[in-house]
mmCIF file of N, CA and C in Angstrom:
data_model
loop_
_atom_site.group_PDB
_atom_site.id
_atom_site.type_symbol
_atom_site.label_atom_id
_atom_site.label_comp_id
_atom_site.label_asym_id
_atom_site.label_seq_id
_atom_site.Cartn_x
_atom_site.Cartn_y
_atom_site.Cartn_z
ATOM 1 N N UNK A 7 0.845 -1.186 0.000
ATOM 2 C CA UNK A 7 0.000 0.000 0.000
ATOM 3 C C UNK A 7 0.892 1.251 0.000
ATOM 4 N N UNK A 8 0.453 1.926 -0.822
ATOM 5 C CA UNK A 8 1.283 3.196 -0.789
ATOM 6 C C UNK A 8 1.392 4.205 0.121
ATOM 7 N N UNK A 9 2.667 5.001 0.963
ATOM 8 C CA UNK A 9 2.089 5.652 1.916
ATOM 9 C C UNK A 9 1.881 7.518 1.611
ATOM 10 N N UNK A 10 1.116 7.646 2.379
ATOM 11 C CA UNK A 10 0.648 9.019 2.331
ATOM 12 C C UNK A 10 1.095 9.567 3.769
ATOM 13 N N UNK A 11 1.958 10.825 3.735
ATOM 14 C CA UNK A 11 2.324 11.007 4.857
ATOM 15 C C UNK A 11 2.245 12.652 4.821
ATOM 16 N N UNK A 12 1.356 12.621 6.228
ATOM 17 C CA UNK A 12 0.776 14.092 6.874
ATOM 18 C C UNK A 12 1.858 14.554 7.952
ATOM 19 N N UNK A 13 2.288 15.516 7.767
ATOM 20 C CA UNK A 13 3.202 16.284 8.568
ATOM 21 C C UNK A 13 2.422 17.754 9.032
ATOM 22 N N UNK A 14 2.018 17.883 10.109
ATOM 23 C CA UNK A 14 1.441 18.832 10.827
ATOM 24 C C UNK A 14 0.866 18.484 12.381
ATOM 25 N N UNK A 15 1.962 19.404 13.155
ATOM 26 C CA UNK A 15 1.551 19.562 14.879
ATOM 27 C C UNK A 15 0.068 19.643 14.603
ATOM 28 N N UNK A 16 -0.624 20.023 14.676
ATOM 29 C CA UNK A 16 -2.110 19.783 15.054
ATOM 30 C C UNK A 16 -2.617 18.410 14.909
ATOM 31 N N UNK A 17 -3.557 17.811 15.746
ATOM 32 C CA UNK A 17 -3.981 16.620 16.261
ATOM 33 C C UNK A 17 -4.999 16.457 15.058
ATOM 34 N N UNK A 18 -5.682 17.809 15.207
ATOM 35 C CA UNK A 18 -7.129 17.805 14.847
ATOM 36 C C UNK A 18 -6.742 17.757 13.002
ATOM 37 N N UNK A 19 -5.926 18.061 12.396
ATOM 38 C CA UNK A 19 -5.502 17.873 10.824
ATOM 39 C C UNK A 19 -5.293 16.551 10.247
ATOM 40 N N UNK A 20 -4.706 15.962 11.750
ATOM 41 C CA UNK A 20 -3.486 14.808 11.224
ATOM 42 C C UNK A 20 -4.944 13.756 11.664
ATOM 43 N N UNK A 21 -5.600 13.981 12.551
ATOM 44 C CA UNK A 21 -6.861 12.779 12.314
ATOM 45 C C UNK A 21 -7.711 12.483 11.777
ATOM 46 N N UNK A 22 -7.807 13.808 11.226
ATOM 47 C CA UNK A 22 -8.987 14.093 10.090
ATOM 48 C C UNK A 22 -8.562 13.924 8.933
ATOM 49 N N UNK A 23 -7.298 13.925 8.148
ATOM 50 C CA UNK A 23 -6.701 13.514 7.419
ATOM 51 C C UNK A 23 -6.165 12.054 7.255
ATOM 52 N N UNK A 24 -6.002 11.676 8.604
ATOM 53 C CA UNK A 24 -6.221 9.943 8.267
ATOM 54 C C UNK A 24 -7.268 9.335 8.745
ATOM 55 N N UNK A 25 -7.736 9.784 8.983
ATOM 56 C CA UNK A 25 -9.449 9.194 8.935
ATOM 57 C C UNK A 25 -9.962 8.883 7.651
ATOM 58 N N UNK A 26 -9.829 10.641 6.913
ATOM 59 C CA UNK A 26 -10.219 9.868 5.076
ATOM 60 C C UNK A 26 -9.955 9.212 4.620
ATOM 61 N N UNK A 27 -8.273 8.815 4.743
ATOM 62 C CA UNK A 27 -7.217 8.072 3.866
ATOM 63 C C UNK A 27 -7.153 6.690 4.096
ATOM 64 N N UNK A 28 -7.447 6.534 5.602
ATOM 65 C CA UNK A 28 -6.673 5.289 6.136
ATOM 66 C C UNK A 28 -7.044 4.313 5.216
ATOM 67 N N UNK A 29 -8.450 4.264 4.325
ATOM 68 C CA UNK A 29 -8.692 3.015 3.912
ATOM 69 C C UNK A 29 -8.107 2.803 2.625
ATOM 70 N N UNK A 30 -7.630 4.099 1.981
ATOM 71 C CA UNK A 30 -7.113 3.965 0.784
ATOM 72 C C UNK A 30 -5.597 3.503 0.944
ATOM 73 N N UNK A 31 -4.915 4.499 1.683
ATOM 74 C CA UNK A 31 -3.253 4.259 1.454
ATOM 75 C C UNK A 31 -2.628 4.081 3.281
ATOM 76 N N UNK A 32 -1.398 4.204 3.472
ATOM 77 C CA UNK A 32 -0.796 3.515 4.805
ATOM 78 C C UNK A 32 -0.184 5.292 5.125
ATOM 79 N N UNK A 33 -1.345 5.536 6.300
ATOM 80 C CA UNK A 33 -1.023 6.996 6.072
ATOM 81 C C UNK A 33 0.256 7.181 7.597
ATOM 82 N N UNK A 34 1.212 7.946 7.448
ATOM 83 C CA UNK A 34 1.737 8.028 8.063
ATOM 84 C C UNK A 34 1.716 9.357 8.830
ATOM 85 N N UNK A 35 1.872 9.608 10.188
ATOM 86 C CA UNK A 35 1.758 11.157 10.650
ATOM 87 C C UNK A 35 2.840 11.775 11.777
ATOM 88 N N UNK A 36 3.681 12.918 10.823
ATOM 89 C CA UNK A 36 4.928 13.077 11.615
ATOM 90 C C UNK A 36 4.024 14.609 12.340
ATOM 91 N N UNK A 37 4.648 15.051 13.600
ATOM 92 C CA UNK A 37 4.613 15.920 14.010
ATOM 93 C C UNK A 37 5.257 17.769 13.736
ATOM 94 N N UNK A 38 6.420 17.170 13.124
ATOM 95 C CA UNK A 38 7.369 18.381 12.719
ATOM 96 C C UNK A 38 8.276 17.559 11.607
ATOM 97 N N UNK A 39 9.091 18.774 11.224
ATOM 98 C CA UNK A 39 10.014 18.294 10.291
ATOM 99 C C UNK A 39 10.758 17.326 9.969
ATOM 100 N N UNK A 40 11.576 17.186 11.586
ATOM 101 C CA UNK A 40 12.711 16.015 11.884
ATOM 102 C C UNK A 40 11.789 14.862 11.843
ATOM 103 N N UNK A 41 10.701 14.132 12.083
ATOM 104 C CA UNK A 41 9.704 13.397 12.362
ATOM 105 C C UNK A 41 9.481 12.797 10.765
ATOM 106 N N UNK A 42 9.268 13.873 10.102
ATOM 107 C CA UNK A 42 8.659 13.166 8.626
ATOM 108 C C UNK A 42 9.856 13.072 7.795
ATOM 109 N N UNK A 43 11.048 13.904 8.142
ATOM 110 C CA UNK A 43 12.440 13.165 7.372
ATOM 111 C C UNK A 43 13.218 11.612 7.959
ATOM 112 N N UNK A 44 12.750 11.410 9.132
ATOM 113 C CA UNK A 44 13.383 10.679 9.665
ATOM 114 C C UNK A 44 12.161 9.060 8.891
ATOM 115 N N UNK A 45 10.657 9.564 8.646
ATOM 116 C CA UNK A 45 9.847 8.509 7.998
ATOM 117 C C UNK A 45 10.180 8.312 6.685
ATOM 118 N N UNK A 46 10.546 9.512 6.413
ATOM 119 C CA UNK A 46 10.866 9.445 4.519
ATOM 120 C C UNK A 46 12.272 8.071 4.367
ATOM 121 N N UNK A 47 13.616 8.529 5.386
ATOM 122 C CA UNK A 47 14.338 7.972 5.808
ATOM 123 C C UNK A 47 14.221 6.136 5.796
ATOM 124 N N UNK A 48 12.944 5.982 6.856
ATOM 125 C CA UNK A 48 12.562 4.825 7.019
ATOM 126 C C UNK A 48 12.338 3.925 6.370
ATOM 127 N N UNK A 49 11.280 4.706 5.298
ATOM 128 C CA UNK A 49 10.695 3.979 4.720
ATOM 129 C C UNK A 49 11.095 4.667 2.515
ATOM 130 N N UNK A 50 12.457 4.859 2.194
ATOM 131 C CA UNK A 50 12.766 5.559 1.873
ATOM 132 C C UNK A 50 12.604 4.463 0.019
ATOM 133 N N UNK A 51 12.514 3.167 0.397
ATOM 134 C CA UNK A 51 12.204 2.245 -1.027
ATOM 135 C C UNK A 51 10.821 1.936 -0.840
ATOM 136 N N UNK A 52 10.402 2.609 -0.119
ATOM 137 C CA UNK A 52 8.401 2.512 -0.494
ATOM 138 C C UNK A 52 7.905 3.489 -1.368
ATOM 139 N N UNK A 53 6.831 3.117 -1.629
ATOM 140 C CA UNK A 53 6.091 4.322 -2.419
ATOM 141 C C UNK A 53 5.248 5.498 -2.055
ATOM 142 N N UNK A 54 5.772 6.261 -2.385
ATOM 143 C CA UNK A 54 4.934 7.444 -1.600
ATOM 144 C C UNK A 54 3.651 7.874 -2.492
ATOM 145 N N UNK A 55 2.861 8.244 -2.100
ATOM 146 C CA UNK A 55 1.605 8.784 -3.018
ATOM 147 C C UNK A 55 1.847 10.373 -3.378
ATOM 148 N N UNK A 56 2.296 11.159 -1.801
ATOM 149 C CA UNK A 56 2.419 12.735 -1.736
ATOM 150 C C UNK A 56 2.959 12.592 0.404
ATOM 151 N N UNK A 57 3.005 13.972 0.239
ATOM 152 C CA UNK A 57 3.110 14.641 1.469
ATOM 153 C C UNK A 57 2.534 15.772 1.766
ATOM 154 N N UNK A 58 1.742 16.211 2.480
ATOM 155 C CA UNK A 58 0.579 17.096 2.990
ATOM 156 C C UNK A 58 1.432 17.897 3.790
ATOM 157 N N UNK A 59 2.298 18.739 3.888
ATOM 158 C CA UNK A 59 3.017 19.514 4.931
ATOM 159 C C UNK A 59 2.680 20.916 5.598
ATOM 160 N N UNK A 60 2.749 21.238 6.845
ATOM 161 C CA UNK A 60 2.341 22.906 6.983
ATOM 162 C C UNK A 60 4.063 23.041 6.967
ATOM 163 N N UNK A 61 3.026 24.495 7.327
ATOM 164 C CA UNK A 61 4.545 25.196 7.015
ATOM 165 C C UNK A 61 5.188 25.763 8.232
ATOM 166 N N UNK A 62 4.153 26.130 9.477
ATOM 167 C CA UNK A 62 5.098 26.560 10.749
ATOM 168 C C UNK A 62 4.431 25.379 11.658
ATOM 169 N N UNK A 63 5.718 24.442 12.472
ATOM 170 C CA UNK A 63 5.556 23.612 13.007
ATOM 171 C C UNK A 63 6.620 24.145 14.051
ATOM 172 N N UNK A 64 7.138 22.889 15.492
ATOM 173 C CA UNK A 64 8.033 23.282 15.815
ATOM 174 C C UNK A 64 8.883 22.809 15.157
ATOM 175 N N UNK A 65 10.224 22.459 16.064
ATOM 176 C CA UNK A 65 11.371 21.590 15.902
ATOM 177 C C UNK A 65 12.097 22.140 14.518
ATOM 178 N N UNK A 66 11.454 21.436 13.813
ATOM 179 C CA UNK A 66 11.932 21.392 11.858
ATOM 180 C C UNK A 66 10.578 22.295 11.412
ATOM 181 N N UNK A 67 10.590 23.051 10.958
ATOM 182 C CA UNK A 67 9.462 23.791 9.708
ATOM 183 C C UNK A 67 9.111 23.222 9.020
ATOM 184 N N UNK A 68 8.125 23.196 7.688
ATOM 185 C CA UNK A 68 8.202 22.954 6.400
ATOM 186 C C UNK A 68 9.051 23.821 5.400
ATOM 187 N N UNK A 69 9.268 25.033 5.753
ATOM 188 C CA UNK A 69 10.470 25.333 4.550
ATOM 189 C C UNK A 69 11.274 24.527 4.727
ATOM 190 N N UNK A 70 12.029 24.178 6.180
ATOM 191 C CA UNK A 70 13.571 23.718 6.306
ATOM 192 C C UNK A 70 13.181 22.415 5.957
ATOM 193 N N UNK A 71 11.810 21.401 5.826
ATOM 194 C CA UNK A 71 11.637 20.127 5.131
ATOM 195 C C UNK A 71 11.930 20.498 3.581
ATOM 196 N N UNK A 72 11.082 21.517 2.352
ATOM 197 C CA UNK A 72 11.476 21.794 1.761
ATOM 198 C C UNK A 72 12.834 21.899 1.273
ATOM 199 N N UNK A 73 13.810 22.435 1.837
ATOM 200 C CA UNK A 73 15.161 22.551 1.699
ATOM 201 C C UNK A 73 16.085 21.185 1.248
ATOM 202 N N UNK A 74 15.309 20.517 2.636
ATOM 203 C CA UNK A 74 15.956 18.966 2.614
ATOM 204 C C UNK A 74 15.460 18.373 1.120
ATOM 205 N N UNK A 75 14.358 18.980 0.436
ATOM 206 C CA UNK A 75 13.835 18.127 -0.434
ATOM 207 C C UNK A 75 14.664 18.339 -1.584
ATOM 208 N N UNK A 76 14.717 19.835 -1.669
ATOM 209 C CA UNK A 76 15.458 20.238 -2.697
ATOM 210 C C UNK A 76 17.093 20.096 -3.090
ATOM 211 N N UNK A 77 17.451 19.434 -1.812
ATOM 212 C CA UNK A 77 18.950 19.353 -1.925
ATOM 213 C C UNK A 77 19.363 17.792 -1.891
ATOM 214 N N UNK A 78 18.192 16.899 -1.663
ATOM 215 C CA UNK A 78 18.024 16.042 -2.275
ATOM 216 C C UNK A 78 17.460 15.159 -3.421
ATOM 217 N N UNK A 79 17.023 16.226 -3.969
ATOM 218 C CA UNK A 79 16.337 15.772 -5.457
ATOM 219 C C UNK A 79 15.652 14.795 -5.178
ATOM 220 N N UNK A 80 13.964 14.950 -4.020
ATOM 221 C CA UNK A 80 13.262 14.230 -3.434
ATOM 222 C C UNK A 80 11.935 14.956 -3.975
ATOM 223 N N UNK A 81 11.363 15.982 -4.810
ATOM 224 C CA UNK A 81 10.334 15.988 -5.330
ATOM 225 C C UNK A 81 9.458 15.295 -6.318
ATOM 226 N N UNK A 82 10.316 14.577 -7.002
ATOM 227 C CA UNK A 82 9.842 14.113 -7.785
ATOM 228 C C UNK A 82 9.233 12.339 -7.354
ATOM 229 N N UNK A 83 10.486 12.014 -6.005
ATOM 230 C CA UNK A 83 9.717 10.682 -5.383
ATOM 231 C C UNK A 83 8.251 10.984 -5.014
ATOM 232 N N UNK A 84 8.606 11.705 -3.890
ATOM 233 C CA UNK A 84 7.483 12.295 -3.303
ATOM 234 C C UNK A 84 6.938 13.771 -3.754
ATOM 235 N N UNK A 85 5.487 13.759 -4.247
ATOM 236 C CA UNK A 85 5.007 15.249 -4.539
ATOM 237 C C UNK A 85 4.813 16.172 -2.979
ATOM 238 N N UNK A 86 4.695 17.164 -3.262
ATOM 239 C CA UNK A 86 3.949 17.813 -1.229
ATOM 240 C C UNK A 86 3.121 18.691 -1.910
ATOM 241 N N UNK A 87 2.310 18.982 -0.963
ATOM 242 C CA UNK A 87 0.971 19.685 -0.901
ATOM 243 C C UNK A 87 1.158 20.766 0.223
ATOM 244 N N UNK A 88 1.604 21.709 0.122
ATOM 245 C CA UNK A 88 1.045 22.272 1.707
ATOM 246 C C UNK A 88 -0.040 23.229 2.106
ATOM 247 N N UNK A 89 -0.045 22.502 3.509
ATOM 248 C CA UNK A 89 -1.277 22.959 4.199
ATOM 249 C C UNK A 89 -0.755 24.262 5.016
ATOM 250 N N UNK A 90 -1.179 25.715 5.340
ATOM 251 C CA UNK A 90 -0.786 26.208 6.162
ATOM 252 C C UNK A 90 -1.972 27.021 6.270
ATOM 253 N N UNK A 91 -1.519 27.772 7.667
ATOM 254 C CA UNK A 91 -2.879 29.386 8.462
ATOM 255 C C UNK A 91 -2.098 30.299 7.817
ATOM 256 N N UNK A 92 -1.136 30.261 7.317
ATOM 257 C CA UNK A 92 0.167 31.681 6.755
ATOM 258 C C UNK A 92 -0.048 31.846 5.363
ATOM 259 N N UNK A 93 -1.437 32.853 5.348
ATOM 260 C CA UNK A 93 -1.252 32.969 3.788
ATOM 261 C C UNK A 93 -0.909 34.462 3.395
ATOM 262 N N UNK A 94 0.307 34.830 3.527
ATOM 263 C CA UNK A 94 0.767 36.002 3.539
ATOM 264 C C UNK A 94 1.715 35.949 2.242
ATOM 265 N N UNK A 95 1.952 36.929 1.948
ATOM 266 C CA UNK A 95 2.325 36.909 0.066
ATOM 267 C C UNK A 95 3.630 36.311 0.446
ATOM 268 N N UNK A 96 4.450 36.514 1.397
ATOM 269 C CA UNK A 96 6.049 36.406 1.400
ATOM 270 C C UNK A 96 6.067 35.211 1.434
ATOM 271 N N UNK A 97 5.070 34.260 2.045
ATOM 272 C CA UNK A 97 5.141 33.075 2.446
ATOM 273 C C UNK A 97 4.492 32.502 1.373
ATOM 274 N N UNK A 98 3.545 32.490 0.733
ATOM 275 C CA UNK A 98 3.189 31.943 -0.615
ATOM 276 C C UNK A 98 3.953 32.494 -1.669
ATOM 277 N N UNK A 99 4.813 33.677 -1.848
ATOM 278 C CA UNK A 99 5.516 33.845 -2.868
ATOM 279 C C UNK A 99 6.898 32.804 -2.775
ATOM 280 N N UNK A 100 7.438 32.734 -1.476
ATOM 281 C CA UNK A 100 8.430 32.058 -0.858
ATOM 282 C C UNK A 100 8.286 30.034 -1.057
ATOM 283 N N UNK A 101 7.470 30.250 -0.846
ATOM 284 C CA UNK A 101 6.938 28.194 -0.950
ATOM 285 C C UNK A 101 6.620 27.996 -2.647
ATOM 286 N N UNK A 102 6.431 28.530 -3.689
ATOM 287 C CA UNK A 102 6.289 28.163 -5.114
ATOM 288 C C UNK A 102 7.644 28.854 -5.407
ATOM 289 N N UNK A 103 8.220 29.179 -4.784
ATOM 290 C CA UNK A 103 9.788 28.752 -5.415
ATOM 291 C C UNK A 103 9.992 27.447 -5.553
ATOM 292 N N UNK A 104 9.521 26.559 -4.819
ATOM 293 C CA UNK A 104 9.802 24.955 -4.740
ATOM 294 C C UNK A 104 8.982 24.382 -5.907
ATOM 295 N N UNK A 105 9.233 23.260 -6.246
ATOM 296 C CA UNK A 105 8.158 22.729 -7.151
ATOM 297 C C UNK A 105 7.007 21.736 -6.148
ATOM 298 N N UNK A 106 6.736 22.227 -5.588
ATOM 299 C CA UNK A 106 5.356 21.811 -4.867
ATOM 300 C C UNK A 106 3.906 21.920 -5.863
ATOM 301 N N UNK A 107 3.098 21.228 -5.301
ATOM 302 C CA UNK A 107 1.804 20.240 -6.302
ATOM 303 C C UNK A 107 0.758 22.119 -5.793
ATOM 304 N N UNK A 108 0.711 22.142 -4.782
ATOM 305 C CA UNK A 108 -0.633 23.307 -4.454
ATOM 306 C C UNK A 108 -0.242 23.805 -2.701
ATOM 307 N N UNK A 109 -0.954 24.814 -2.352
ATOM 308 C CA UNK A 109 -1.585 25.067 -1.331
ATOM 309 C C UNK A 109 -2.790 25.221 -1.053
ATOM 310 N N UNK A 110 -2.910 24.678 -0.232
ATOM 311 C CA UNK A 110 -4.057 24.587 0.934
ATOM 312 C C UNK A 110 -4.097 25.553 2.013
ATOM 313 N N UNK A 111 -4.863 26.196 2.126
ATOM 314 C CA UNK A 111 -4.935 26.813 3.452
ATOM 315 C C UNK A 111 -5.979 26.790 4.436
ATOM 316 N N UNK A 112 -5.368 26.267 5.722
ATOM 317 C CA UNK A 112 -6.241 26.566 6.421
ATOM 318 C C UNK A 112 -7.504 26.953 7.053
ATOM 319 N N UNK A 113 -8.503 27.031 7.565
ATOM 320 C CA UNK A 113 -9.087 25.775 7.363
ATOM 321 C C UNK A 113 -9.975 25.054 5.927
ATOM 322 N N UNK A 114 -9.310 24.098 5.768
ATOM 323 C CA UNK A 114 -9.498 23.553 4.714
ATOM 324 C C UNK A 114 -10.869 22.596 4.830
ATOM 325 N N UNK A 115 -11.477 22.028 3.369
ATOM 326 C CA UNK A 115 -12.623 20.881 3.658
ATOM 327 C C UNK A 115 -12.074 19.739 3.269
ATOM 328 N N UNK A 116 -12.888 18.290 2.814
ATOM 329 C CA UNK A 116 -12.559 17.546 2.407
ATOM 330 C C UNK A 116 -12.131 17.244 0.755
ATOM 331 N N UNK A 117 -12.950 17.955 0.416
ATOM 332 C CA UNK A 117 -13.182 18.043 -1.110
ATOM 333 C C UNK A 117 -11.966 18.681 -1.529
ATOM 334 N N UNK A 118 -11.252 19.640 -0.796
ATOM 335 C CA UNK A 118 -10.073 20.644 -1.018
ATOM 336 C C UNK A 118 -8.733 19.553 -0.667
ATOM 337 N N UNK A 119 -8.999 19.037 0.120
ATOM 338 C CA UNK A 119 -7.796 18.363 0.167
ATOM 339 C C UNK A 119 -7.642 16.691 -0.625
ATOM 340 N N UNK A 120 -9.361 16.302 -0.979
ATOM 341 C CA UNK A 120 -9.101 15.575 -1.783
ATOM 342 C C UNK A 120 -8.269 15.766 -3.481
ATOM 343 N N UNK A 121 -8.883 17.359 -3.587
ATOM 344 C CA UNK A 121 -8.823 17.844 -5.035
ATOM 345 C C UNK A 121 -7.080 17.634 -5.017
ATOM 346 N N UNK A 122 -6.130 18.056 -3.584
ATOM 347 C CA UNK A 122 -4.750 18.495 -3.829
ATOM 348 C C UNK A 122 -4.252 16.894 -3.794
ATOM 349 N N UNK A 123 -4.844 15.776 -3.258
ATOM 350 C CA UNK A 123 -4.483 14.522 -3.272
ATOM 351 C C UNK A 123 -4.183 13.930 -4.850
ATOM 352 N N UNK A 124 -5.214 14.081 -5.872
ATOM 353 C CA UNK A 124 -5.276 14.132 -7.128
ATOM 354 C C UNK A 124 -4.211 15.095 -7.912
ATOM 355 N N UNK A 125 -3.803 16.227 -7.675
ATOM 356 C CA UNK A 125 -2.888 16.904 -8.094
ATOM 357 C C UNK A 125 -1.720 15.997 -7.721
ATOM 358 N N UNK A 126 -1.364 15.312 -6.511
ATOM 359 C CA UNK A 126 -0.215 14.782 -6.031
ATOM 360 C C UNK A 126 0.157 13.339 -7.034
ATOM 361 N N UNK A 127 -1.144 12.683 -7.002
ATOM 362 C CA UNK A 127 -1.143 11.558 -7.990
ATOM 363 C C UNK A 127 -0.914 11.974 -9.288
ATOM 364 N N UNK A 128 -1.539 12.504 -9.836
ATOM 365 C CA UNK A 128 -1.278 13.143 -11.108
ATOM 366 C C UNK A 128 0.114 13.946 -11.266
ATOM 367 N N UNK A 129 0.855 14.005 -10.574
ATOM 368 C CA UNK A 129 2.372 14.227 -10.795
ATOM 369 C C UNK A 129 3.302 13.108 -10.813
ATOM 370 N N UNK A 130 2.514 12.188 -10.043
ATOM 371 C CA UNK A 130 4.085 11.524 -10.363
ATOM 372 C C UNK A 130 3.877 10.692 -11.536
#
């Protein structure tokens, strides 16, 4: 089963997000940055579907996940989606520097994050 892995401190994202999924793919849920590099790590000859990331977490961010992605030529394994409350131009002008699939913002529905799930599939 392919995994789908949600990276975001909030409880209430990361359950509601595998609640939808669980039956489709093997959803995985890191807390912060270091958390979902250390799963990517893990599980690094599986298949990923996408990654759902915010962008201010503690510990590790999602830019500084970003970074890691980009300096590992890891977008194209894995697509990301991110989710964030920061929709401020610097910060959306700043995150499509990356080749990321979409943003999401905050609070989001189902239909919205199904639509960015399909963008994620449809990339790779």
């Amino acid at each position: 089963m392919k995994i789908l892995l949600i990276v975001d401190d909030s409880s209430i994202i990361t359950t509601f997000a595998s609640k939808m999924f669980k039956d489709e793919y093997n959803v995985i849920v890191a807390k912060n940055g270091n958390e979902a590099i250390e799963v990517i790590r893990n599980n690094f000859d599986s298949e990923f579907v996408g990654m759902f990331l915010d962008l201010n977490m503690p510990v590790c961010n999602g830019f500084q996940v970003l970074e890691v992605f980009k300096t590992n030529n890891l977008f194209n394994k894995i697509p990301v989606c991110i989710l964030t409350g920061d929709d401020t131009k610097d910060s959306i002008d700043k995150v499509f520097n990356y080749p990321i699939v979409d943003v999401l913002n905050k609070p989001f529905n189902e239909k919205e994050i199904r639509i960015c799930l399909e963008k994620m599939i449809l990339r790779k």
